[in-house]
PDB file of C-alpha atoms in Angstrom:
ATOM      1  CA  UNK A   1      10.733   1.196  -4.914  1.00  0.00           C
ATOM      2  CA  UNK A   2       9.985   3.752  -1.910  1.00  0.00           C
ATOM      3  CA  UNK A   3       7.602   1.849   0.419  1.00  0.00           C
ATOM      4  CA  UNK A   4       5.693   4.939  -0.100  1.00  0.00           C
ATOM      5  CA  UNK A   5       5.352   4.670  -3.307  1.00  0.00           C
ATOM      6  CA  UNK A   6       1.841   4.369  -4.927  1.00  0.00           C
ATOM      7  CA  UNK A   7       1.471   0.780  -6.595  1.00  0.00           C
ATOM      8  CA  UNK A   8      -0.321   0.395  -9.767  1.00  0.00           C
ATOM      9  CA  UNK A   9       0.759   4.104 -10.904  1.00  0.00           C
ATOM     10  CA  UNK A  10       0.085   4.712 -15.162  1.00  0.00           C
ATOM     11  CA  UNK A  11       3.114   6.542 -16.310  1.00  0.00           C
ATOM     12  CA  UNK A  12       1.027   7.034 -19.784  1.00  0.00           C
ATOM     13  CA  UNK A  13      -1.909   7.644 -18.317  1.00  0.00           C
ATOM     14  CA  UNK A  14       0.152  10.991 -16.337  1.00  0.00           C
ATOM     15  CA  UNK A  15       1.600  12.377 -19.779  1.00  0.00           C
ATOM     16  CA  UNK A  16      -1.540  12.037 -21.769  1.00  0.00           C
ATOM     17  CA  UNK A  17      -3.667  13.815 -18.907  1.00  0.00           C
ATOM     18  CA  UNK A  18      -0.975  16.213 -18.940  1.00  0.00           C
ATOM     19  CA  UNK A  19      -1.048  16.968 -22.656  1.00  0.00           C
ATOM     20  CA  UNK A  20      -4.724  16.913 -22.827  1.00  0.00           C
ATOM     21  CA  UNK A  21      -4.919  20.136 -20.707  1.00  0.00           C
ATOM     22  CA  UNK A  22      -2.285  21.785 -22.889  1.00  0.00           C
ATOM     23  CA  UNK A  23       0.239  21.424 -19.534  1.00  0.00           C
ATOM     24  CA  UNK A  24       4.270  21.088 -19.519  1.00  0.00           C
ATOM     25  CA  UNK A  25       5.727  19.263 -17.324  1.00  0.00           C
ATOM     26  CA  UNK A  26       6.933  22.195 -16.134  1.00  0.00           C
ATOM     27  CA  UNK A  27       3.548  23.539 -15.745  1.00  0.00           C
ATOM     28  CA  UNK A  28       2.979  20.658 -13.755  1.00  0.00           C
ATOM     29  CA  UNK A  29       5.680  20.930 -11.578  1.00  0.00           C
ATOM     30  CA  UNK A  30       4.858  24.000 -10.825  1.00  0.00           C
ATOM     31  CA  UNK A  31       1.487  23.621  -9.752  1.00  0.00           C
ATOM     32  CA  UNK A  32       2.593  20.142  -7.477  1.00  0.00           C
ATOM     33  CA  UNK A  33       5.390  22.251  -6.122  1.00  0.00           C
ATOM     34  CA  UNK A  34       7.857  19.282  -7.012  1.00  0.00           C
ATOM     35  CA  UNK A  35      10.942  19.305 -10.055  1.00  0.00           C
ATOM     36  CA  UNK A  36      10.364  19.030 -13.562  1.00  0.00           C
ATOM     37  CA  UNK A  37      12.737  15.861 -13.295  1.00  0.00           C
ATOM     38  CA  UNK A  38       9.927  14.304 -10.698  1.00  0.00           C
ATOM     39  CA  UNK A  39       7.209  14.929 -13.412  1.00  0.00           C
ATOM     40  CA  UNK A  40       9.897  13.327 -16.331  1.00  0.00           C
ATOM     41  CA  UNK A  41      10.191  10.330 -13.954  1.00  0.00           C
ATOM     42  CA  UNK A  42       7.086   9.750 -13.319  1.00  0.00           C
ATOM     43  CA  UNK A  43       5.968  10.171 -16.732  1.00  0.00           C
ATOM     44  CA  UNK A  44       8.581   7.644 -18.005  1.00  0.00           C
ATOM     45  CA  UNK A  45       8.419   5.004 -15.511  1.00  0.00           C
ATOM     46  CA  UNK A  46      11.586   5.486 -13.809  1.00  0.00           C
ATOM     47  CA  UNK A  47       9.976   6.398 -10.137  1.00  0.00           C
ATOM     48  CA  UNK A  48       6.501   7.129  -9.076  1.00  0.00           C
ATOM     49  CA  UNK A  49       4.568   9.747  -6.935  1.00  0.00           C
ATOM     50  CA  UNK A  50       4.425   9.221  -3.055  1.00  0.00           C
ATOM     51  CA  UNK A  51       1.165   9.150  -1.697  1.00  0.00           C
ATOM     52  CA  UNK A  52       1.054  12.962  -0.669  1.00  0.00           C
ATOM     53  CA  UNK A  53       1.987  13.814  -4.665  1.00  0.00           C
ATOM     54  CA  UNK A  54      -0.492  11.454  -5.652  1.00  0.00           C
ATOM     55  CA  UNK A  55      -3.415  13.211  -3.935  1.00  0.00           C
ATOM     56  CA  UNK A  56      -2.060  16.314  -5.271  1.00  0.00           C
ATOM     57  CA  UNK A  57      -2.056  14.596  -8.936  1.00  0.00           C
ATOM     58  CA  UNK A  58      -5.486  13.534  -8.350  1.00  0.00           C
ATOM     59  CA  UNK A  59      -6.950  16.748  -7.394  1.00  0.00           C
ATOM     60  CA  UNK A  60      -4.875  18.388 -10.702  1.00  0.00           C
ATOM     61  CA  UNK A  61      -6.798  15.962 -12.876  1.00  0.00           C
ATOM     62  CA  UNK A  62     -10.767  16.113 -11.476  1.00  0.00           C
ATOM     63  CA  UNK A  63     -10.231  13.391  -8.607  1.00  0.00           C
ATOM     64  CA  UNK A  64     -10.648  10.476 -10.029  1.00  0.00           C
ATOM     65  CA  UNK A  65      -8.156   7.301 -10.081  1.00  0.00           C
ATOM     66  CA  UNK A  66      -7.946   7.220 -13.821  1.00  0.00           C
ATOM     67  CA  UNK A  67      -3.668   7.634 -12.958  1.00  0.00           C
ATOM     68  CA  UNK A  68      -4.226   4.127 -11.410  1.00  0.00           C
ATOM     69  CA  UNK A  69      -4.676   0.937 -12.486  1.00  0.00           C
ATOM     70  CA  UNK A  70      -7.552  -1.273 -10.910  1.00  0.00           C
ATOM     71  CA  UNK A  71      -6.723  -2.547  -6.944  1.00  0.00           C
ATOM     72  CA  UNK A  72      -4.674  -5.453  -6.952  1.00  0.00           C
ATOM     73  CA  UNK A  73      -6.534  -7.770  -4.795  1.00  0.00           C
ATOM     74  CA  UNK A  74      -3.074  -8.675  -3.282  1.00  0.00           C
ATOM     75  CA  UNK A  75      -2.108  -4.618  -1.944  1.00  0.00           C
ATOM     76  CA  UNK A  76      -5.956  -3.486  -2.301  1.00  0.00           C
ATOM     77  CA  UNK A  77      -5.439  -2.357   1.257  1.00  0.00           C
ATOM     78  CA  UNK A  78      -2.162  -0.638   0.285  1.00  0.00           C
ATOM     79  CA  UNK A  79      -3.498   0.891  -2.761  1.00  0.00           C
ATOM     80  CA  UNK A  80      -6.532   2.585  -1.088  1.00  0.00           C
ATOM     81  CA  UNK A  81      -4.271   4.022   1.706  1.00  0.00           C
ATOM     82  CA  UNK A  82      -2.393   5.546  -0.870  1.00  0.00           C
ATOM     83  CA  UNK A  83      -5.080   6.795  -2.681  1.00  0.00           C
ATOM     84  CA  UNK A  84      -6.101   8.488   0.126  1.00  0.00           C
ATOM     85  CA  UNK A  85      -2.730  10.236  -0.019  1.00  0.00           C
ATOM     86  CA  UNK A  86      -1.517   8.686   3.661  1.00  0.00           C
ATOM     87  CA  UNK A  87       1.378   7.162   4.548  1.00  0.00           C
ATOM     88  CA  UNK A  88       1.182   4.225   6.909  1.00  0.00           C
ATOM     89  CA  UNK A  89       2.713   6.173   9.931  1.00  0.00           C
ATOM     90  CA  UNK A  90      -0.304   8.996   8.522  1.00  0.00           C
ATOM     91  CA  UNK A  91      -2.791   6.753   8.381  1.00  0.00           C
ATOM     92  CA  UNK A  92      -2.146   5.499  12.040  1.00  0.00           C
ATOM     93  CA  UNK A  93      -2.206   8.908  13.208  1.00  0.00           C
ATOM     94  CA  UNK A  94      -5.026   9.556  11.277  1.00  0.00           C
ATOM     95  CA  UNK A  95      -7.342   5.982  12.468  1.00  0.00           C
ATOM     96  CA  UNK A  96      -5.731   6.056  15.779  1.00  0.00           C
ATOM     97  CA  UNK A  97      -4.429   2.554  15.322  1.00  0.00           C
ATOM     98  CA  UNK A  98      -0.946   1.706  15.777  1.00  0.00           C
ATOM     99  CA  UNK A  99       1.624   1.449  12.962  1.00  0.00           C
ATOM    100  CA  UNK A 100       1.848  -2.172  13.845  1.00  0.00           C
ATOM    101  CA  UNK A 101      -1.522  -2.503  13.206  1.00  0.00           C
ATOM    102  CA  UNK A 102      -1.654  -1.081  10.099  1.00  0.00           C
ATOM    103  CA  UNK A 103       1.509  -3.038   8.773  1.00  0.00           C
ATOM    104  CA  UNK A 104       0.041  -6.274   9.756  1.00  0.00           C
ATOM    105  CA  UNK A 105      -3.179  -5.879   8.375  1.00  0.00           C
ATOM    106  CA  UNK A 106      -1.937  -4.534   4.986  1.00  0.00           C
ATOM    107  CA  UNK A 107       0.102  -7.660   4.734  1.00  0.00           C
ATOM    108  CA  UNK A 108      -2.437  -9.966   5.632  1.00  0.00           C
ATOM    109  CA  UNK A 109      -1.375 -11.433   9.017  1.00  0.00           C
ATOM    110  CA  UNK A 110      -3.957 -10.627  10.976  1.00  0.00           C
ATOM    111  CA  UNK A 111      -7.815  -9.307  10.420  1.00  0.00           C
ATOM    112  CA  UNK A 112      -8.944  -6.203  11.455  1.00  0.00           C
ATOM    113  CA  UNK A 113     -11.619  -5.978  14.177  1.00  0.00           C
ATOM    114  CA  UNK A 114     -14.591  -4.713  13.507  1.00  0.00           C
ATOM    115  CA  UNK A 115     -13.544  -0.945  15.047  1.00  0.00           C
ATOM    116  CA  UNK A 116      -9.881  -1.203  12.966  1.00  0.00           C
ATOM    117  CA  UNK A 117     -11.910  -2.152   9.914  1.00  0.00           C
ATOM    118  CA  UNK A 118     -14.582   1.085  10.487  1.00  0.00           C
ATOM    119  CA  UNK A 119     -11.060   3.585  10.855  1.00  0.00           C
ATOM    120  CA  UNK A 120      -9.327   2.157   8.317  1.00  0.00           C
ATOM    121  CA  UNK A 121     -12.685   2.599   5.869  1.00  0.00           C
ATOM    122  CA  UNK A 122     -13.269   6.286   7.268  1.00  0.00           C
ATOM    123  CA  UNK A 123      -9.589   6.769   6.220  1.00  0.00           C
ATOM    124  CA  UNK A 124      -9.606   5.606   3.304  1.00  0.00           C
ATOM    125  CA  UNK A 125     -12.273   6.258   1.849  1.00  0.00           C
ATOM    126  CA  UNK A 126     -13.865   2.996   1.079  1.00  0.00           C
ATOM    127  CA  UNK A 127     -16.588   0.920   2.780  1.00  0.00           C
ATOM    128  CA  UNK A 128     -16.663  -1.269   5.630  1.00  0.00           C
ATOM    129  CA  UNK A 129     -16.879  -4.400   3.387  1.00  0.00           C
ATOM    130  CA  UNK A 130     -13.969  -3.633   0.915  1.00  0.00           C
ATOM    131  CA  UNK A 131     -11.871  -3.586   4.367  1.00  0.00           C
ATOM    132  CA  UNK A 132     -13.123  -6.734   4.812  1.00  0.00           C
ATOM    133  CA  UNK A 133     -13.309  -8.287   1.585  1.00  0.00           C
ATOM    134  CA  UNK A 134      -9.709  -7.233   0.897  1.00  0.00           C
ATOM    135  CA  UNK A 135      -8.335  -8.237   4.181  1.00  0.00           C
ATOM    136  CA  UNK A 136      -9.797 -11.538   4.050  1.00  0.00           C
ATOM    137  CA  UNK A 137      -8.617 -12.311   0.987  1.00  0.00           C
ATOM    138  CA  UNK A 138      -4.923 -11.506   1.457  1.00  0.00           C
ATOM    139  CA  UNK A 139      -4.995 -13.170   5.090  1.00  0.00           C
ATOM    140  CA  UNK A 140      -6.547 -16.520   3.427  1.00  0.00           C
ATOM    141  CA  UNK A 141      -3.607 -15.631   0.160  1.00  0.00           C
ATOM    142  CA  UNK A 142      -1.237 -15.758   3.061  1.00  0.00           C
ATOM    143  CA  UNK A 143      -2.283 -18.682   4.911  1.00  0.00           C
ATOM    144  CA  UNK A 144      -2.247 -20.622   1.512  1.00  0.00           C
ATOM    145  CA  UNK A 145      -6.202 -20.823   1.904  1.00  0.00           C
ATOM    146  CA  UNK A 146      -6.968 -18.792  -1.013  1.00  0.00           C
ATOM    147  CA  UNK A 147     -10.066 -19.842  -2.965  1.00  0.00           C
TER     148      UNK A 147
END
């Protein structure tokens, strides 16, 4: 999978949104500006959206995360990034932090500091303690020190 993908993505969830509004996938395509085979992917599990189709998916269907399933606590980080529709090089840009920094702290080898942890929450769209909730659990997952 594209390390852009968006984890946790709910093929069935896609298809039944889609059919609730009376949409094809063509419809849909349309609309997202991507192929009818993207939406037939997606729909059947074989690939997912990237974060910037994602958003767009999002914003088709009222803005909620019903398309996703609940935040691993493992790739919470991950997850809201690309909920947020960001990349990691985008979200960088878009924090001011480094690509580095973003990398490490979504795999949980080093904390953010208290300014990282305010960007990353502005850019994602979460609070201040979900940063730090999530990053201290998958630093202490990855140190083996996991409660």
């Amino acid at each position: 999978m594209s390390r852009l993908a968006v984890t946790g993505f709910q093929a069935d969830v896609l298809q039944r949104l889609r059919l609730e509004r009376g949409m094809t996938q063509e419809d849909l395509a349309i609309q997202l500006g991507v192929s009818t085979t993207s939406i037939s992917s997606w729909e059947h599990g074989r690939s997912v959206p990237d974060p910037a189709n994602y958003a767009r998916l999002r914003a088709t269907f009222g803005g909620d995360d019903a398309l996703l399933r609940e935040v691993d606590e493992l790739r919470g980080l991950a997850q809201h990034r690309a909920r947020a529709g960001l990349s990691q090089r985008q979200a960088a840009e878009q924090t001011g932090l480094t690509l580095a920094v973003i990398q490490l702290v979504e795999r949980g080898v080093r904390l953010p500091t208290d300014s990282e942890r305010a960007a990353l929450a502005a850019a994602y769209g979460i609070t201040e303690d979900e940063v730090a909730r999530l990053s201290e659990n998958l630093h202490a997952h990855r140190k083996g020190t996991a409660r």
